[in-house]
Every structure is written in structure tokens, then in C-alpha cells.
Coordinates of C-alpha atoms in Angstrom, one line a residue:
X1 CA 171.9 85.3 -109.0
X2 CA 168.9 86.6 -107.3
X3 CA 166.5 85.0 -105.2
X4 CA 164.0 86.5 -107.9
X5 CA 166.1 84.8 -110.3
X6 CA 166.6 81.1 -108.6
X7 CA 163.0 80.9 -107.4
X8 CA 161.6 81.2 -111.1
X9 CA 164.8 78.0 -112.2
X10 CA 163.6 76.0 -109.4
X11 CA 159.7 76.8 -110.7
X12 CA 160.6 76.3 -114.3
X13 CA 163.0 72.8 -112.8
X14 CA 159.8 71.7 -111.3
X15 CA 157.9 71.6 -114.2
X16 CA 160.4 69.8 -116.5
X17 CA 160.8 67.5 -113.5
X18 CA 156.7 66.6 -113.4
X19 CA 156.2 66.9 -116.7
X20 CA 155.0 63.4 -118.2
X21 CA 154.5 61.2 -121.3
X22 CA 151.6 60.0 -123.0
X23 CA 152.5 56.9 -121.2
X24 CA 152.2 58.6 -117.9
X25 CA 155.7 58.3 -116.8
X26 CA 158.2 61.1 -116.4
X27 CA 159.5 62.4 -118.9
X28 CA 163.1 63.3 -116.9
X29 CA 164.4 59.8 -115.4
X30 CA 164.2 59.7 -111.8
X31 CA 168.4 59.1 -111.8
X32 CA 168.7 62.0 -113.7
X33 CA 166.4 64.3 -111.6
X34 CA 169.5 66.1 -109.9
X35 CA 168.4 67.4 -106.6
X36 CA 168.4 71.7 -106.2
X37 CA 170.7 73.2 -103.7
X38 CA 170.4 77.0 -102.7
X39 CA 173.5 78.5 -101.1
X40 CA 173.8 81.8 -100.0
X41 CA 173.7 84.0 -96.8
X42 CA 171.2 84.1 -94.1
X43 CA 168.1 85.7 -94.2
X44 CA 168.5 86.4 -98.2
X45 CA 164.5 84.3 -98.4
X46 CA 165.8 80.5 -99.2
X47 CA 163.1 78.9 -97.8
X48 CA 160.5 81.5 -97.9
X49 CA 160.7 80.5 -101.7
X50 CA 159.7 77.1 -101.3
X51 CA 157.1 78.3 -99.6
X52 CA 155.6 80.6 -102.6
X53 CA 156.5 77.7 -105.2
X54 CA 154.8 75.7 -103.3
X55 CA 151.8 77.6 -103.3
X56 CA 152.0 78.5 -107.0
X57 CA 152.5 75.1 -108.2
X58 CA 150.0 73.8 -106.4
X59 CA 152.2 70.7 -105.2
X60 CA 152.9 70.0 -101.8
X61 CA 155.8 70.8 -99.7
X62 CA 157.4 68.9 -96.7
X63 CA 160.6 71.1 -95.0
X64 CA 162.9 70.2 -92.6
X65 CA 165.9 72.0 -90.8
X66 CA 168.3 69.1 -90.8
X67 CA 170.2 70.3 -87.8
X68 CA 166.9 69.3 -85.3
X69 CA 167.8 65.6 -86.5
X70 CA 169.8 62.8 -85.5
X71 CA 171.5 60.3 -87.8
X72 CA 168.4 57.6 -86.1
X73 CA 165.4 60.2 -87.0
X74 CA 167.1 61.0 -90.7
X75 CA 167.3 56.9 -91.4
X76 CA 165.1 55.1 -88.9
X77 CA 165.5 53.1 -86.0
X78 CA 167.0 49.5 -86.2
X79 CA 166.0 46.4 -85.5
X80 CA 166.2 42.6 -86.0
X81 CA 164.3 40.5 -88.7
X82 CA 164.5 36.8 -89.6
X83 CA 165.6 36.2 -92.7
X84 CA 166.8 32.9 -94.6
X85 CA 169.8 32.6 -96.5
X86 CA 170.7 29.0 -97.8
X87 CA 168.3 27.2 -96.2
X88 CA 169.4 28.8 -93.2
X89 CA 167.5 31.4 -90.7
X90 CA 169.7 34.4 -89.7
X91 CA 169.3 37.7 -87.5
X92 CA 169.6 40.7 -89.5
X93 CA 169.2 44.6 -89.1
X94 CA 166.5 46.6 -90.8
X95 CA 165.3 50.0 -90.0
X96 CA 162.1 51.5 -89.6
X97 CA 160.9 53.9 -91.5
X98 CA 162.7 57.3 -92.0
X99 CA 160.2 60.5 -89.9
X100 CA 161.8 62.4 -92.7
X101 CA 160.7 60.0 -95.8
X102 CA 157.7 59.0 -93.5
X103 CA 156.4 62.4 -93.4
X104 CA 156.4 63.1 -97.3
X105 CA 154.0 59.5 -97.1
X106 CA 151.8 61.5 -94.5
X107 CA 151.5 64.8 -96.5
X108 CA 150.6 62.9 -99.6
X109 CA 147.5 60.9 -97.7
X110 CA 146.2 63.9 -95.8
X111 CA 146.3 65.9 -99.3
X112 CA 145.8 63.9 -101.4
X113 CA 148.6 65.5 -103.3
X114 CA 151.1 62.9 -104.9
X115 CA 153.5 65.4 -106.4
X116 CA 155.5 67.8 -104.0
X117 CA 159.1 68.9 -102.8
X118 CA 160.9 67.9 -99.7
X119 CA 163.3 70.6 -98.6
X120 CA 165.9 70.0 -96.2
X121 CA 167.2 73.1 -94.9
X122 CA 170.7 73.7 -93.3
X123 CA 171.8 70.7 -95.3
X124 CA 175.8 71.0 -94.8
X125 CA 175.3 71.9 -91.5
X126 CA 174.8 68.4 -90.2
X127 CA 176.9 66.6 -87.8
X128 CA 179.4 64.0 -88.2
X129 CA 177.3 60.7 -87.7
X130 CA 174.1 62.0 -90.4
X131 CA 177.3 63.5 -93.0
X132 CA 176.7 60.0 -94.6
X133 CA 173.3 59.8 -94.8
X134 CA 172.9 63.5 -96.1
X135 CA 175.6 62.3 -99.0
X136 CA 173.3 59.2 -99.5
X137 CA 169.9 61.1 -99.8
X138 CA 171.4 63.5 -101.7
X139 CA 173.0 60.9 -104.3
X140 CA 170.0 58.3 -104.1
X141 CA 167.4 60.0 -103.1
X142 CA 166.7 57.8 -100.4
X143 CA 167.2 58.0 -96.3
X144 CA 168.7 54.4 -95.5
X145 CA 166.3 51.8 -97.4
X146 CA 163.7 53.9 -97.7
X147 CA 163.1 55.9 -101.9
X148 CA 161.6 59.5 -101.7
X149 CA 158.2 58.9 -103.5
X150 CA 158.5 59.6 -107.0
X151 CA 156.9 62.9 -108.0
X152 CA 158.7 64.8 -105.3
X153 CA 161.6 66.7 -105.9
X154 CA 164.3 67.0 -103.9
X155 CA 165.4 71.0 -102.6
X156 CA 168.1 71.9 -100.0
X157 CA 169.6 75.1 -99.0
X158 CA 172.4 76.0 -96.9
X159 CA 175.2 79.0 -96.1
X160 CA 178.6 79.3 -97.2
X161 CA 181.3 78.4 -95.0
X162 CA 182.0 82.4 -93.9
X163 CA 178.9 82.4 -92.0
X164 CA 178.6 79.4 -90.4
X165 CA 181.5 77.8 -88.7
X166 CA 179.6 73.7 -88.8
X167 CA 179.2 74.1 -92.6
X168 CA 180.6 71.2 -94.4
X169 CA 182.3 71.4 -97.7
X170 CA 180.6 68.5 -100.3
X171 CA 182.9 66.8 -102.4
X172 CA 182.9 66.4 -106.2
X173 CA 180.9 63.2 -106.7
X174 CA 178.4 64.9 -104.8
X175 CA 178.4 68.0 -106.7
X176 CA 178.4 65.9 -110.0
X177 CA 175.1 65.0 -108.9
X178 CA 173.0 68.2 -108.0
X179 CA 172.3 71.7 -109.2
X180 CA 174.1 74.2 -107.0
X181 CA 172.7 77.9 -107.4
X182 CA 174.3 80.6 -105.7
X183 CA 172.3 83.2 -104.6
X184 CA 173.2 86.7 -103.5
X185 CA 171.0 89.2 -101.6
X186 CA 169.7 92.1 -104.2
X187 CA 167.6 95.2 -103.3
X188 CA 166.1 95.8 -106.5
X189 CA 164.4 92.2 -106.3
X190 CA 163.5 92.2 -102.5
X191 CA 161.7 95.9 -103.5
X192 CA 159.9 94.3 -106.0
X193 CA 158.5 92.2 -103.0
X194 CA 158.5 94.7 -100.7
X195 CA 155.4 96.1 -102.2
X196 CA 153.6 92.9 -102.6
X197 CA 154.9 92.0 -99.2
X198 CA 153.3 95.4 -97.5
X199 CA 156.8 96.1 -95.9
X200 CA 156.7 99.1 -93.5
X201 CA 157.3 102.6 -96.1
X202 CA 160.0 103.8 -93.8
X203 CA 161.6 100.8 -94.3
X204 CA 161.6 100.9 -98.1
X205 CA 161.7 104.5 -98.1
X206 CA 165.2 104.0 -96.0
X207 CA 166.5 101.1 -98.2
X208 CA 166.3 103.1 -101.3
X209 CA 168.0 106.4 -99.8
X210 CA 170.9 103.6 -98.6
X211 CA 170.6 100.3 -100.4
X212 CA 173.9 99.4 -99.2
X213 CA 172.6 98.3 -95.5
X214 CA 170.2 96.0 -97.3
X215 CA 172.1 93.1 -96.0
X216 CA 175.7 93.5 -94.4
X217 CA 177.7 91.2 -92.7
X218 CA 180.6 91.8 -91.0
X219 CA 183.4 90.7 -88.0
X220 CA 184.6 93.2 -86.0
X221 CA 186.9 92.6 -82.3
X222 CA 183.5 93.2 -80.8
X223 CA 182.2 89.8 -83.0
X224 CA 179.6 89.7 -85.5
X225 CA 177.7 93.0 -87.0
X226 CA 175.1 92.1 -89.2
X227 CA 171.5 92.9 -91.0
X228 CA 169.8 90.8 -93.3
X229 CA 166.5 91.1 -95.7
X230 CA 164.4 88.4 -93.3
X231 CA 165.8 91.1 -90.1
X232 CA 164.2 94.1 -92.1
X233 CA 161.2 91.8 -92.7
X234 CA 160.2 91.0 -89.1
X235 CA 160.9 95.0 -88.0
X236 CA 158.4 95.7 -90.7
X237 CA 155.7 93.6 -89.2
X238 CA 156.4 94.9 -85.7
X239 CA 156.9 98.3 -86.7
X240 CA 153.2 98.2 -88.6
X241 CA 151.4 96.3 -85.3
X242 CA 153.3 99.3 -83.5
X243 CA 151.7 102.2 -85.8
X244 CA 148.0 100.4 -85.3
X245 CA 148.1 100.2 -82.1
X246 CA 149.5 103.6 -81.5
X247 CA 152.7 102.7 -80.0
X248 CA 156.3 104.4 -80.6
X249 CA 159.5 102.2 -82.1
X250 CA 162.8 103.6 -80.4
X251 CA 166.1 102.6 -81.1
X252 CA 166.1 99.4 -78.5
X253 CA 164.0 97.8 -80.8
X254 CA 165.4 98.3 -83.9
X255 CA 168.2 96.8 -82.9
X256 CA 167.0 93.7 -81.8
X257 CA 166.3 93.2 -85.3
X258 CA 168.7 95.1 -87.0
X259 CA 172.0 93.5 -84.8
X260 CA 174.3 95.8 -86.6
X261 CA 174.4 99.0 -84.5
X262 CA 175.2 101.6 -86.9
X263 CA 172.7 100.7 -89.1
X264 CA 170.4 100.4 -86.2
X265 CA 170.9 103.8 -84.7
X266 CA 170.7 105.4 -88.9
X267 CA 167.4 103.8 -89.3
X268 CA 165.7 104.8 -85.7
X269 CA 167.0 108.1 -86.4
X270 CA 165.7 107.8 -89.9
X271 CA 162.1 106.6 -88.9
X272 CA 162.0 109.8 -86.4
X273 CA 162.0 112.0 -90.0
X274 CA 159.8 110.1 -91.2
X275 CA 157.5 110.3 -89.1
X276 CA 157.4 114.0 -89.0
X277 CA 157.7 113.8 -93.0
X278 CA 154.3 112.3 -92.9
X279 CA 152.4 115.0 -90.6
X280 CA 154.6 118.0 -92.1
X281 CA 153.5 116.9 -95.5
X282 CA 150.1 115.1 -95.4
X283 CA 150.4 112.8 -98.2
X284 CA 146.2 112.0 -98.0
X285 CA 145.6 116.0 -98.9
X286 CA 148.2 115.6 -101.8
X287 CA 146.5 112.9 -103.0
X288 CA 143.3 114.4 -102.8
X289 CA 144.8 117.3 -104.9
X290 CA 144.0 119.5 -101.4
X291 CA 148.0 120.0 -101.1
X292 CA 149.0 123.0 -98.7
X293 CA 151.2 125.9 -100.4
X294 CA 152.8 125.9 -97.4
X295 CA 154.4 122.1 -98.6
X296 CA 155.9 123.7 -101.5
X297 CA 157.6 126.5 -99.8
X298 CA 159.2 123.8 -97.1
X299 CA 160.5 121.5 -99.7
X300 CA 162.1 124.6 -101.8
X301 CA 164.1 124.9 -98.5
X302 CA 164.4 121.0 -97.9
X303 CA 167.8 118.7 -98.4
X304 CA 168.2 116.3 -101.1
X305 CA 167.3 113.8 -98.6
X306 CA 164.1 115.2 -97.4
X307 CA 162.7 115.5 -100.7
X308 CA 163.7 111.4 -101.9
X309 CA 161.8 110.8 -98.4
X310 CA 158.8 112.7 -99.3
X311 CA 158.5 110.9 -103.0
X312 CA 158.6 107.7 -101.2
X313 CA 156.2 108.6 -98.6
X314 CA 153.8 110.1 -101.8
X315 CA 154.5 106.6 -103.2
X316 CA 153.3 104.6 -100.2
X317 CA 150.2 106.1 -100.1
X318 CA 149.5 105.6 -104.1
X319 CA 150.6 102.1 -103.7
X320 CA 148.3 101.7 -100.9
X321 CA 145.7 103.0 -103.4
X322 CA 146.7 100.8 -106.4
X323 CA 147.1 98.1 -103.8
X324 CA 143.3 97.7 -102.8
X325 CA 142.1 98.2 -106.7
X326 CA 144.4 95.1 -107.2
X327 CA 143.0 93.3 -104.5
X328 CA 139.0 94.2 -105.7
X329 CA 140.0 92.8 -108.9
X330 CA 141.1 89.7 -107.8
X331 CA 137.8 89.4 -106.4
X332 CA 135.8 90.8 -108.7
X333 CA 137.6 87.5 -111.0
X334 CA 137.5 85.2 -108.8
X335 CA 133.6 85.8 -107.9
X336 CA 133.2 86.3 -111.8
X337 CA 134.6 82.8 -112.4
X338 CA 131.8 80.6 -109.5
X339 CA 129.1 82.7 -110.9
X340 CA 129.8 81.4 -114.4
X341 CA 129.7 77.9 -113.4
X342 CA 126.9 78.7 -111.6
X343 CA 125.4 80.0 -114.7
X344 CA 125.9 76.4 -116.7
X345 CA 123.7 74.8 -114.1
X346 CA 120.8 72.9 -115.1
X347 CA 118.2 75.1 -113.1
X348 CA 119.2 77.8 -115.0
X349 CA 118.2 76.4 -118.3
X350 CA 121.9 75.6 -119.7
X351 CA 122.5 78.3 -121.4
X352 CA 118.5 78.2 -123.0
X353 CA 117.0 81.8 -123.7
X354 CA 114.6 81.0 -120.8
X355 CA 115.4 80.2 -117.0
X356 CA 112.7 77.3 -116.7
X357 CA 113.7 76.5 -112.9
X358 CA 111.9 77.6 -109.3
X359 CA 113.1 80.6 -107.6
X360 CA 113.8 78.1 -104.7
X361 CA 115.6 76.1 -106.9
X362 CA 118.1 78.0 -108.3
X363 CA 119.0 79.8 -104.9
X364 CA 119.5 76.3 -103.8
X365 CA 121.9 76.1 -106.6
X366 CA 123.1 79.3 -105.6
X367 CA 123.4 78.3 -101.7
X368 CA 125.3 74.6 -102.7
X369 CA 127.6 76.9 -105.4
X370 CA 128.9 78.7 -102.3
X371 CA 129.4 76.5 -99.8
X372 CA 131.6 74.2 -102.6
X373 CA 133.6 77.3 -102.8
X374 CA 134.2 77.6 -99.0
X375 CA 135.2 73.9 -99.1
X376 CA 137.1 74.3 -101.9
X377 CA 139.4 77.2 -100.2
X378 CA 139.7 75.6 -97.1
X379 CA 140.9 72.2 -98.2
X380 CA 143.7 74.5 -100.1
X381 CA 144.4 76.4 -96.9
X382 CA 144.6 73.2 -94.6
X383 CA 147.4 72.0 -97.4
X384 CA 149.0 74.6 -97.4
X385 CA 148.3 76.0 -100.3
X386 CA 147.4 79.5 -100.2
X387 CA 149.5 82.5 -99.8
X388 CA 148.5 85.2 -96.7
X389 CA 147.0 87.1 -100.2
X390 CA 145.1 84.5 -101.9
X391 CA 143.6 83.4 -99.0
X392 CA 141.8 87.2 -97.8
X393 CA 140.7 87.1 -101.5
X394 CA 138.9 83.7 -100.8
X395 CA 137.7 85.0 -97.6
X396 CA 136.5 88.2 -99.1
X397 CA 134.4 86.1 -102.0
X398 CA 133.0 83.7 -99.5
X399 CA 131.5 86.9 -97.2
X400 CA 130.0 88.0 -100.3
X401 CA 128.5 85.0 -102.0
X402 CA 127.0 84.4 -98.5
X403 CA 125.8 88.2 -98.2
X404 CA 124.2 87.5 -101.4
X405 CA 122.9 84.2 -100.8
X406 CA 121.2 85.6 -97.7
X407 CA 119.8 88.9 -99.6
X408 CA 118.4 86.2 -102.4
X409 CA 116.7 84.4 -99.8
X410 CA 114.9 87.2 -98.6
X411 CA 113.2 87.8 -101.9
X412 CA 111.1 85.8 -102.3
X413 CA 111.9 85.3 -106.1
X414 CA 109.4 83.1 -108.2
X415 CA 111.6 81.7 -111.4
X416 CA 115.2 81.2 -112.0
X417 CA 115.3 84.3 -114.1
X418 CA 114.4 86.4 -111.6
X419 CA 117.4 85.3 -109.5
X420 CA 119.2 85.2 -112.1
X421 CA 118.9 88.7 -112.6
X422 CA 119.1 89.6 -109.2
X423 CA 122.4 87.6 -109.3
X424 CA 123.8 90.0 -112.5
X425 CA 122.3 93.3 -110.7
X426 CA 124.3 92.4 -107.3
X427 CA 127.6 91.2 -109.6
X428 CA 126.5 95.0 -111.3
X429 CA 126.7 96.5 -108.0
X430 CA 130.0 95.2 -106.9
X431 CA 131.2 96.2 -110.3
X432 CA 130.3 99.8 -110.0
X433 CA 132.3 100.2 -106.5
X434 CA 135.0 98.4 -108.9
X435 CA 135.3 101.3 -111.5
X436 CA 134.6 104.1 -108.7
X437 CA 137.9 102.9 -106.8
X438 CA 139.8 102.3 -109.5
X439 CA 138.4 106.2 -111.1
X440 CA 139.6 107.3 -107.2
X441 CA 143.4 105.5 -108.0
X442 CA 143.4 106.9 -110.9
X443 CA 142.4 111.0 -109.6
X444 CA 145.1 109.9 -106.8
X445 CA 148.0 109.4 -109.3
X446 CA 147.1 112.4 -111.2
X447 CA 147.0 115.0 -108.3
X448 CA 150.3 112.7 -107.4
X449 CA 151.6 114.3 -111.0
X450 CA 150.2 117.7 -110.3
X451 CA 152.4 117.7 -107.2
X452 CA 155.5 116.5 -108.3
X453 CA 155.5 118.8 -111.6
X454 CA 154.8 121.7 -108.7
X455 CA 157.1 120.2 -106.5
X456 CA 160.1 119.3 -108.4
X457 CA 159.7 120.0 -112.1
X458 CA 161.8 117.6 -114.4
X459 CA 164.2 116.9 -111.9
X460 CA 165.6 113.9 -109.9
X461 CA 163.0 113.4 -108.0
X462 CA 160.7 113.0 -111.2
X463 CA 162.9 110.5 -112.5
X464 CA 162.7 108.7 -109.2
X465 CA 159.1 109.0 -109.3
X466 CA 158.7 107.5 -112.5
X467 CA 161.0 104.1 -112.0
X468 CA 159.2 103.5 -109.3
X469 CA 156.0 103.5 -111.4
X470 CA 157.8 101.7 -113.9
X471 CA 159.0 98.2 -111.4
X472 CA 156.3 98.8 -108.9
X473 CA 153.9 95.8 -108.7
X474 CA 150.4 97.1 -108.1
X475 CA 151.6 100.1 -110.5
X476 CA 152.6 98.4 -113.4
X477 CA 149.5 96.4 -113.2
X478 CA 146.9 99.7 -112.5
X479 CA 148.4 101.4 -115.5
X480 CA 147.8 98.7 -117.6
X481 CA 143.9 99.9 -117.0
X482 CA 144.2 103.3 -116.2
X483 CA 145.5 105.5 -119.0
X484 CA 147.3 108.5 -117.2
X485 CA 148.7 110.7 -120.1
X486 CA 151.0 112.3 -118.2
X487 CA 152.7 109.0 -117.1
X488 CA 153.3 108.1 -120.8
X489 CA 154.4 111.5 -121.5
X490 CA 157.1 111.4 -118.9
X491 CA 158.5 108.1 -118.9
X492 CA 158.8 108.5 -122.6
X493 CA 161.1 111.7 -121.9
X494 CA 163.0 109.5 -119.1
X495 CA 163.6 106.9 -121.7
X496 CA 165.0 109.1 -123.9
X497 CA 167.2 110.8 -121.6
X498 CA 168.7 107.3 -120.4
X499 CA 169.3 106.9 -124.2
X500 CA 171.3 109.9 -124.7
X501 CA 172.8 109.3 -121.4
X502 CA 174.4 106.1 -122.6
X503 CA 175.0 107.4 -126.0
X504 CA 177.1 109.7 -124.2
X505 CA 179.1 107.2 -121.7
X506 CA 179.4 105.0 -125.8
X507 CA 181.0 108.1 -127.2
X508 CA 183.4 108.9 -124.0
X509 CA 184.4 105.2 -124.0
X510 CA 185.2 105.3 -127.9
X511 CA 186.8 108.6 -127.3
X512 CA 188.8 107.0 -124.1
X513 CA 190.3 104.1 -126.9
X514 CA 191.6 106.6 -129.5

């Protein structure tokens, strides 16, 4: 499957695993709580998962690469305790406690989260003397005498034996006891990502022209050739530090992430194009509906390939403009949700016709409402449990609580109603920028349409157009909102063309068995 795929079956695991009685207990035994094991190729986003599940379930998450450790770090150290067996006193070995157990102990009292998952990465890499104890933890639960605290759940990943020559095969009674998933890599869920993720254009752009050097691995007499999704990952965030700070990517670099020197040389040749692409076609002018007739009469002249690179750079810069109505939205929520619970507060007359506090008291209320929410955030962020995303969005509520808080305070309001409806006039405010960005989108997308009908008609590059407006993330969300006629009008001719399309390959494949 997908790493779409197994990261929603280890969310959905997780919450079958921590689901509870009315007694309190779990409702899945602990002994039958079969431990989750990833395999699949490097790079493909294994533990990046854990790392998002994490962070959506709100548990927390303890990770280790197993391969750091030695059999004495994985169980404990030994040493010698009295003990008395038949009246008699005898030596005997115990162990301290394991770093790896230990550490889940520390995680849960500087968190103060008791639930969580422990991930052991590279898990049948390990070396002869820890084989055992990996069998062990992975069977019991447990490193040596030491139980993983219940309300964590177990999670490993590791590669298959073709690309990694330590790999160790497990055997049956240890497969008995834990849910293998096999994941594969798969463009069409990475580019769902990719958007969400901010991945360089020219690197999506690039994927979907030639999807097959996504990920590639292969042995050659000159050793190992390979590229893999984490490898396109870390070029995009070079590539993008690169394009602020006005510096050029040549091929040397690409290929010290890309180690598979075909692909390498492709894409720095392709990223040359696209650059020019983006000054010969000025994307921000098409979007402004200020497009050039001089575009139209290059891409009349232009190769297939020109014209799939200049709907994806179009696409970039729409996404990029869908992308910050998302993120004002979250905002615009999120601030919308603390200034409700502000609004329950008993200066503010609980809900009573009349606000029958002080002015000073309700910014007071105001100025404790915000600094709660700062606390709040950061305690997440300390644990761990906020994504590079959610975490802006928090700042970005904070500055603006605080901006407000500071624009109350100059004032000088008498009565909580006053405040009050200061506070609704600045939430107004905010909300009016809202609707003007998300009107500016929506203009965007439909000079994007007046283009591509110009452009390219119904023709491939429509249809291109459209699916990606269909799967795209920030997309699929805007046009929930925005209603674009044109969109509607469109995909519902695409659909019906894919219908006919496979009411055609039906009838050939009936005709084909007469």
C-alpha cells in the first residue's frame, strides 16, 4: 500500500488500541495489542509518519534508530542483588533500567502525556547480540525485565532485504505476533503532500512530466544508482533557501541529493527551463488577467512538454494563492474559538443582554485570555506536538491577540461592552481582509480559466488542469467556498469524457471475448 494508505491503519490502529471501557481499562488486551511494522524502501516517509500521527493524535512519541544501540543500552546494565531463596542468601543478576523503556517513563513525566507510541526504527537491522532482545520486545513488549507502559503502542519500521545487506529475516512466531504492512513509494500520494509540504514547483512540475524517477533504485557495475521521495524532499528545501536568497542550483548539487546521475543531470537540465518558463511566461500577470498576447503566440509554437510545464508553473502560483486563504482561515478559526470563550466570561455578563463589568476588567480578561493561549501553544510545541503548520498558525493568533490586547489598552474603554465591541469590530476587521483575499483567489483562478480556454481550449492541458484542481489540497478546500462556474462546468465535461472513455475500453474488451 501507500504511505497515505498505512499512516491512516496505523491512526485508525491507534485508536482501537486506546480506546477504553466504562471501567477504564482497554478495551483491546494488552497481549493482543500486536505491535505495527512498516517495511518498505528508504526514503518512502516511514518515520516522518509517526511524526504527523503523533501530532494529530495528540499522544506522545518516543523514536529510536535501533542500530545506535547496543544489546546493554536496549536491556540495561547488570548487576548483583541479594536475594533469599530457602532461607538462604544468594548473588543474583538484575539489570537496570532499559534507556530505551526509561525514556518512554521520561516523556510521560515531562508531558504529562500517559498515552504515546515508541518507534524503533531500522528494527531488523540490529546486530547479532540485541537479535534477541528485539525478538523479545517485539513478542512481550518489554526490553529485559522491564514492560513498555501501558497506553503506548509499539511501531517499527525497517527495509527489505534488497536494500540493505544487515537486514534480518524474522521468523514465523514473530510474525504470528505483529502487523506487517508493506508499503511502496507512490506519486500520486507524495503529490498530495507535496502541496501541503510546499515542495519546490519545479520539482513537482518535473515529477508529474516523469513520475517514473519518483523513487528508483537500482545496481549497476558502477554500484548503487538511486533517488528516493525523502532525496527530492531535502533538494526542495535547498533549492527554495537558494531562490530567496538569490542563488543559482547547478547540476553538482542536484546530485548530491539526487545520487542517481541520469536523473540528476534530467532534472538540472529541467530546472534551467523552468526557470526561463517563469520569466518567459509571467505567471503573476496571468493571474492578474494582464497576460501578454505575446504568451499565446509562443505557446502555439511550444512542445508538448513546454506547455505541461507552463500549467504547472500557472498551478504553483494559484496554489500559492489558495495556500494563504487556507492558512487565514485557520486563523481566523482558531482566533474565533479563544474569543468565544472569552465571551462566556463572567466580566462579560455570561451571556446577559448587558456587559455589567469595568473596561479595565474585561481587558484584564482579555490580557489573561491571551497569555493562556501562548502557554497553551507552547507546552504543545515543547511536546512535540505541533506540526511546522499548526504551529505559524498559533504564532500568527498570538501576534494578533497581543496587537489587540495592546490597541484595547490604549483606549481607554469605560464598561465591558465597550470592549466588547471593540473586540467584535477588530474580529470585523480581520474578517474583511478574510473575504478580500479569498475574492483575490477566487479573481486569480478565474483569469487562471480565461487563460487556459485562450491557451489550450478543451485540450490535454485542460484536462490536466482540472485533476489537479480536483486532488489538490488547498484547491479542493477553496472551492468548497468559492463557487467558480466554470470549474463545475468543466470538470463535469471531464467526467463525462472519462465515462465514455471507459465505456469505450468495456465495449472493446467485450468485443475482444467474442
Amino acid at each position: 500500500m501507500n504511505i497515505k494508505r498505512a499512516k491512516q491503519e496505523i491512526k485508525d490502529t491507534i485508536q482501537a488500541y486506546l480506546k477504553k471501557d466504562e471501567d477504564g481499562s482497554y478495551v483491546i488486551p494488552r497481549i493482543r495489542q500486536r505491535p505495527i511494522l512498516l517495511i518498505g524502501p528508504p526514503g518512502v516517509g516511514k518515520t516522518q509518519i509517526m511524526e504527523q500521527i503523533s501530532q494529530e493524535c495528540q499522544i506522545g512519541l518516543v523514536s529510536y534508530t535501533i542500530t545506535h544501540h547496543t544489546r546493554q543500552s536496549a536491556i540495561g546494565l547488570p548487576f548483583i542483588e541479594k536475594r533469599q531463596f530457602g532461607g538462604k542468601e544468594f548473588s543474583a543478576t538484575e539489570y537496570t533500567m532499559s534507556e530505551i523503556v526509561a525514556s518512554v517513563y521520561e516523556k510521560m513525566r515531562t508531558t504529562g502525556l500517559d498515552e504515546g507510541i515508541l518507534f524503533i526504527d531500522e528494527i531488523n537491522c540490529v546486530s547479532e547480540t540485541l537479535a534477541p532482545a528485539m525478538l523479545q520486545f517485539l513478542q512481550g513488549k518489554c526490553f529485559g525485565n522491564h514492560q513498555i507502559p501501558e497506553g503506548w503502542v509499539i511501531a517499527a519500521a525497517g527495509n527489505p532485504p534488497e536494500y540493505n545487506k544487515s537486514v534480518r529475516e524474522f521468523d514465523i512466531v514473530t510474525l504470528d505476533r505483529i502487523r506487517r504492512i508493506d508499503v511502496e513509494p507512490d506519486f500520486d500520494a507524495w503529490k498530495e503532500y507535496a502541496v501541503q509540504a510546499n515542495i519546490h514547483p519545479a520539482i513537482e512540475a518535473y515529477l508529474s512530466a516523469r513520475p517514473q524517477n519518483f523513487s528508483r533504485i537500482e545496481t549497476t557495475v558502477d554500484g548503487k544508482l538511486f533517488v528516493t521521495p525523502r532525496g527530492w524532499e531535502d533538494l526542495s528545501w535547498i533549492l527554495s533557501v537558494y531562490d530567496q536568497i538569490g542563488m543559482a542550483a547547478d547540476r553538482e548539487l542536484v546530485s548530491e541529493y539526487v545520487q542517481f546521475p541520469k536523473i540528476a543531470r534530467d532534472f538540472a537540465g529541467y530546472l534551467e527551463l523552468y526557470r526561463k518558463y517563469q520569466n518567459d511566461y509571467q505567471v503573476e500577470r496571468i493571474l492578474e488577467g494582464k497576460t501578454p498576447m505575446e504568451v499565446y503566440e509562443k505557446l502555439e509554437r511550444a512542445a508538448f512538454d513546454e506547455r505541461v510545464s507552463v500549467v504547472g508553473i500557472l498551478l504553483s502560483g494559484l496554489n500559492e494563492r489558495l495556500r494563504r486563504v487556507s492558512s487565514m482561515g485557520e486563523r481566523m478559526e482558531m482566533q474565533q474559538k479563544e474569543l468565544r470563550e472569552l465571551g462566556k466570561a463572567e466580566v462579560f455578563g455570561l451571556g446577559e443582554r448587558e456587559k455589567t463589568g469595568t473596561g479595565g476588567a474585561a481587558i484584564c480578561a482579555f490580557s489573561h485570555m491571551t497569555e493562556a493561549f501562548r502557554g497553551r501553544w507552547e507546552k504543545k510545541r515543547e511536546n512535540g506536538l505541533l506540526s511546522r503548520e499548526a504551529l505559524k498558525t498559533c504564532r500568527d493568533v498570538s501576534v494578533s491577540l497581543e496587537d489587540q490586547l495592546l490597541e484595547l489598552q490604549k483606549m481607554g474603554l469605560f464598561t465591558a461592552e465597550e470592549v466588547w465591541k471593540k473586540i467584535q469590530e477588530m474580529f470585523g476587521e480581520d474578517s474583511d481582509r478574510y473575504e478580500a483575499l479569498l475574492e483575490n483567489a477566487g479573481q486569480g483562478l478565474e483569469y487562471a480559466f480565461d487563460f487556459m480556454e485562450a491557451a489550450f481550449g478543451n485540450g490535454q492541458e485542460m484536462a490536466l488542469f482540472l485533476t489537479e484542481l480536483n486532488t489538490g489540497f488547498y484547491s479542493v478546500g477553496f472551492l468548497q467556498e468559492y463557487e467558480c462556474e466554470r470549474y463545475y462546468q468543466y470538470n463535469q465535461n471531464l467526467l463525462f469524457s472519462e465515462e465514455e472513455r471507459e465505456i469505450g475500453r468495456q465495449i472493446e474488451k467485450g468485443m475482444g471475448k467474442m
